[in-house]
PDB file of C-alpha atoms in Angstrom:
ATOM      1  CA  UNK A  30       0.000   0.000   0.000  1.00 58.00           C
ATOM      2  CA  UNK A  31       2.528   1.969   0.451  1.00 61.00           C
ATOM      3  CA  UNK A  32       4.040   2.382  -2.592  1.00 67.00           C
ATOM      4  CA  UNK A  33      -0.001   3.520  -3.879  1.00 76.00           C
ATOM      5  CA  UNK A  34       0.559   6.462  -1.364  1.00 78.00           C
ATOM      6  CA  UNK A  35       2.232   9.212  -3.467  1.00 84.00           C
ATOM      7  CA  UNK A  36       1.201  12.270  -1.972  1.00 87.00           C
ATOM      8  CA  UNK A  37      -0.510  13.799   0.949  1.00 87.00           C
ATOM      9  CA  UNK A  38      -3.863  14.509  -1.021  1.00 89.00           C
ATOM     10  CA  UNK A  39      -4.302  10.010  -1.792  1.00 88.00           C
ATOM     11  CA  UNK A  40      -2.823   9.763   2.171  1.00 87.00           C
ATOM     12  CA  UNK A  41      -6.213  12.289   3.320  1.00 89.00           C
ATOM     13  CA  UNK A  42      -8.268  10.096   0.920  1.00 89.00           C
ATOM     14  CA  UNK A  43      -7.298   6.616   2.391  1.00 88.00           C
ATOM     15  CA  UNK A  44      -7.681   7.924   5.603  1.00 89.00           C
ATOM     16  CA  UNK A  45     -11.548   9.502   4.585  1.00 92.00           C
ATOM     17  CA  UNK A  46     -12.151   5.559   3.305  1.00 91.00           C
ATOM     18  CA  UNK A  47     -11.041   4.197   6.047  1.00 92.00           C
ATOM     19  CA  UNK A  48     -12.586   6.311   8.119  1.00 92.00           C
ATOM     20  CA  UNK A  49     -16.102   5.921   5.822  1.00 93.00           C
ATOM     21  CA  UNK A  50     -15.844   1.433   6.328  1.00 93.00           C
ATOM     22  CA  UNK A  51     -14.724   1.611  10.176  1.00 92.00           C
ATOM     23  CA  UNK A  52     -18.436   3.785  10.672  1.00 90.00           C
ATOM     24  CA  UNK A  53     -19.846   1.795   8.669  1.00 89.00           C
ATOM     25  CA  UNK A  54     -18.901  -1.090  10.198  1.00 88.00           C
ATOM     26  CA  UNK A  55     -19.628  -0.108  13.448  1.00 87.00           C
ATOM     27  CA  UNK A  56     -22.923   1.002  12.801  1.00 84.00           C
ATOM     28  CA  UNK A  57     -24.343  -2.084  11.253  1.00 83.00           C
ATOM     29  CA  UNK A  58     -21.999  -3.912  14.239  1.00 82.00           C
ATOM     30  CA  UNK A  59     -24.225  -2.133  16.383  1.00 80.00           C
ATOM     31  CA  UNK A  60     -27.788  -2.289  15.303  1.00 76.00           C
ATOM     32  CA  UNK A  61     -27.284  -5.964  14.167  1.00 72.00           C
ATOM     33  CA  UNK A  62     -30.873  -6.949  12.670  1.00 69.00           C
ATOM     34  CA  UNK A  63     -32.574  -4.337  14.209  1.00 69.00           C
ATOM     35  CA  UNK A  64     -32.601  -2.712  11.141  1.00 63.00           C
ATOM     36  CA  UNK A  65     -35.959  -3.202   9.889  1.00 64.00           C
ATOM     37  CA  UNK A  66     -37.804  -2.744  13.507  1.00 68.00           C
ATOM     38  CA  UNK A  67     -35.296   0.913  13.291  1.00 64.00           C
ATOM     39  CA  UNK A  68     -37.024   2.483  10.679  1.00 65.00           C
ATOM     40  CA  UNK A  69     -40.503   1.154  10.458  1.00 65.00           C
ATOM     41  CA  UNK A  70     -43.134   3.658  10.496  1.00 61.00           C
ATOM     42  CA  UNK A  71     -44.709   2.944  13.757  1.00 60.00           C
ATOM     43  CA  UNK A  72     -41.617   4.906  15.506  1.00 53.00           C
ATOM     44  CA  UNK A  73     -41.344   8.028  16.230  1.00 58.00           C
ATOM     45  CA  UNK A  74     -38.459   9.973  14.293  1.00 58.00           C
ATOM     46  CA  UNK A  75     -37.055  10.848  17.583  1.00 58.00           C
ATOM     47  CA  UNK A  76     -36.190   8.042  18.189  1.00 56.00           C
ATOM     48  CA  UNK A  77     -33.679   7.399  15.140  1.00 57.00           C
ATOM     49  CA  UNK A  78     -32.198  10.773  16.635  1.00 60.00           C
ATOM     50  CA  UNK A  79     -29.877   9.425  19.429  1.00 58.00           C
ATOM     51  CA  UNK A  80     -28.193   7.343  16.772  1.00 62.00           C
ATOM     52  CA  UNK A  81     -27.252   9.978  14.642  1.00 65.00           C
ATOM     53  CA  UNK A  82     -25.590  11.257  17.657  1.00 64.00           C
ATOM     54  CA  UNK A  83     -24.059   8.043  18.666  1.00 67.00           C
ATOM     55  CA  UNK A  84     -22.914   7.790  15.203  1.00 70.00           C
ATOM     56  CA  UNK A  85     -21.664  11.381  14.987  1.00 72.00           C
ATOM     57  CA  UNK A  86     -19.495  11.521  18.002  1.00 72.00           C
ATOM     58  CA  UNK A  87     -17.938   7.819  16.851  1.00 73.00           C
ATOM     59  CA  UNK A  88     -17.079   9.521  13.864  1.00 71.00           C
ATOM     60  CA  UNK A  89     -15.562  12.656  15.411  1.00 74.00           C
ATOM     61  CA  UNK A  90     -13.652  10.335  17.880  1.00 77.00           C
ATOM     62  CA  UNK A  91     -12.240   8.141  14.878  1.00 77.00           C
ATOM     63  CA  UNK A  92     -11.385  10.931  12.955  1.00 75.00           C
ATOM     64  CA  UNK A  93      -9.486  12.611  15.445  1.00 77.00           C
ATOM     65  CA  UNK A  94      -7.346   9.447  15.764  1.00 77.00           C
ATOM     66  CA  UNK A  95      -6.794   8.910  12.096  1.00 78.00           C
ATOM     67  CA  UNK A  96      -5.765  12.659  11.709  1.00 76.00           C
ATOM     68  CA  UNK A  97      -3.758  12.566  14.748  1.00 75.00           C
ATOM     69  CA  UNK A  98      -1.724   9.291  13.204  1.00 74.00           C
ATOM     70  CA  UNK A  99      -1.274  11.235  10.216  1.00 72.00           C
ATOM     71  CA  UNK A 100       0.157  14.182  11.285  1.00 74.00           C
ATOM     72  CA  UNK A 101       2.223  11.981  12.993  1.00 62.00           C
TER      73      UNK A 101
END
């Protein structure tokens, strides 16, 4: 991999994909197959909301790492 990593701008892009399948992963980790009872119309849209905030701060958290390592 290393020799694909020719400048800083593919180094910020790996890091934004990595990044993109570690939430990803985590999420669907997470809700497991409770996807379908999730986002069913019988619940409320509120909800769904403490989620997005779960998901949100995971992201800032990972982020921070991955930036941190690369600034390294």
């Amino acid at each position: 991999m290393r020799n694909q990593l020719r400048s800083p701008e593919e180094m910020n892009s790996l890091a934004e994909w990595v990044l993109a399948c570690v939430v990803l992963h985590n999420m669907l980790a997470k809700i497991g197959d409770k996807w379908d009872e999730m986002f069913r119309d019988d619940h409320p849209p509120q909800e769904n909301q403490l989620l997005d905030v779960q998901i949100e701060s995971t992201n800032n958290n990972i982020r921070d790492k991955i930036m941190h390592l690369n600034n390294s």
